[in-house]
GROMACS .gro file of C-alpha atoms in nm:
model
   90
    1UNK     CA    1   8.302  10.119  10.946
    2UNK     CA    2   8.055  10.411  10.890
    3UNK     CA    3   8.228  10.679  11.093
    4UNK     CA    4   8.567  10.711  11.265
    5UNK     CA    5   8.586  10.896  11.592
    6UNK     CA    6   8.892  11.041  11.772
    7UNK     CA    7   8.727  11.215  12.070
    8UNK     CA    8   9.031  11.330  12.261
    9UNK     CA    9   8.949  11.534  12.570
   10UNK     CA   10   9.047  11.897  12.635
   11UNK     CA   11   9.324  11.782  12.864
   12UNK     CA   12   9.488  11.571  12.587
   13UNK     CA   13   9.840  11.668  12.489
   14UNK     CA   14   9.885  11.824  12.145
   15UNK     CA   15  10.124  11.545  12.042
   16UNK     CA   16   9.861  11.268  12.046
   17UNK     CA   17   9.919  10.971  11.814
   18UNK     CA   18   9.740  11.044  11.481
   19UNK     CA   19   9.747  10.678  11.353
   20UNK     CA   20   9.376  10.643  11.421
   21UNK     CA   21   9.295  10.944  11.200
   22UNK     CA   22   9.530  10.828  10.925
   23UNK     CA   23   9.373  10.482  10.921
   24UNK     CA   24   9.022  10.630  10.893
   25UNK     CA   25   9.124  10.856  10.604
   26UNK     CA   26   9.318  10.584  10.421
   27UNK     CA   27   9.005  10.364  10.400
   28UNK     CA   28   8.769  10.648  10.300
   29UNK     CA   29   8.587  10.658  10.638
   30UNK     CA   30   8.477  11.006  10.745
   31UNK     CA   31   8.662  11.112  11.060
   32UNK     CA   32   8.544  11.322  11.353
   33UNK     CA   33   8.827  11.444  11.577
   34UNK     CA   34   8.887  11.678  11.863
   35UNK     CA   35   9.059  12.004  11.768
   36UNK     CA   36   9.403  11.931  11.913
   37UNK     CA   37   9.749  11.891  11.761
   38UNK     CA   38   9.746  11.829  11.387
   39UNK     CA   39   9.394  11.686  11.376
   40UNK     CA   40   9.265  11.964  11.151
   41UNK     CA   41   9.534  11.898  10.890
   42UNK     CA   42   9.494  11.520  10.908
   43UNK     CA   43   9.114  11.512  10.884
   44UNK     CA   44   9.111  11.770  10.599
   45UNK     CA   45   8.803  11.745  10.382
   46UNK     CA   46   8.734  11.393  10.500
   47UNK     CA   47   8.547  11.482  10.815
   48UNK     CA   48   8.519  11.738  11.078
   49UNK     CA   49   8.726  11.875  11.364
   50UNK     CA   50   8.523  11.962  11.675
   51UNK     CA   51   8.575  12.126  12.011
   52UNK     CA   52   8.690  11.878  12.273
   53UNK     CA   53   8.418  11.787  12.519
   54UNK     CA   54   8.126  11.958  12.326
   55UNK     CA   55   7.882  11.663  12.326
   56UNK     CA   56   7.610  11.838  12.126
   57UNK     CA   57   7.854  11.935  11.854
   58UNK     CA   58   7.980  11.574  11.833
   59UNK     CA   59   7.624  11.440  11.809
   60UNK     CA   60   7.528  11.685  11.533
   61UNK     CA   61   7.843  11.612  11.334
   62UNK     CA   62   7.790  11.232  11.364
   63UNK     CA   63   7.440  11.271  11.227
   64UNK     CA   64   7.573  11.482  10.935
   65UNK     CA   65   7.851  11.241  10.838
   66UNK     CA   66   7.691  10.903  10.915
   67UNK     CA   67   7.661  10.690  10.603
   68UNK     CA   68   7.880  10.914  10.384
   69UNK     CA   69   8.205  10.800  10.219
   70UNK     CA   70   8.500  11.022  10.144
   71UNK     CA   71   8.787  10.994   9.899
   72UNK     CA   72   9.063  10.784  10.059
   73UNK     CA   73   9.372  10.983  10.150
   74UNK     CA   74   9.673  10.758  10.175
   75UNK     CA   75   9.997  10.918  10.303
   76UNK     CA   76  10.322  10.734  10.252
   77UNK     CA   77  10.637  10.770  10.459
   78UNK     CA   78  10.777  10.962  10.162
   79UNK     CA   79  10.491  11.214  10.203
   80UNK     CA   80  10.573  11.254  10.573
   81UNK     CA   81  10.940  11.311  10.504
   82UNK     CA   82  10.862  11.563  10.229
   83UNK     CA   83  10.630  11.756  10.457
   84UNK     CA   84  10.895  11.761  10.729
   85UNK     CA   85  11.163  11.879  10.491
   86UNK     CA   86  10.952  12.174  10.376
   87UNK     CA   87  11.006  12.333  10.717
   88UNK     CA   88  11.382  12.276  10.703
   89UNK     CA   89  11.452  12.387  10.343
   90UNK     CA   90  11.395  12.729  10.233
   0.00000   0.00000   0.00000
């Protein structure tokens, strides 16, 4: 896959399922995602977060990222638990 897309619309709830983004990042595929929920954190340096519904921004970003590879970012369940505990512990 050359480019992973998660083009959620502006009406999408902020608690969307991030599995698509995590799968793209784990395999080193650049990800383009709508700026909702935790998309910005999940995409990180491995792609771009864009305004929902802005077709010209999506087209421009796709042209910039097409054919590029990024460093795979694999998150384990341990990583997820650690991140969750940071908010609970001190």
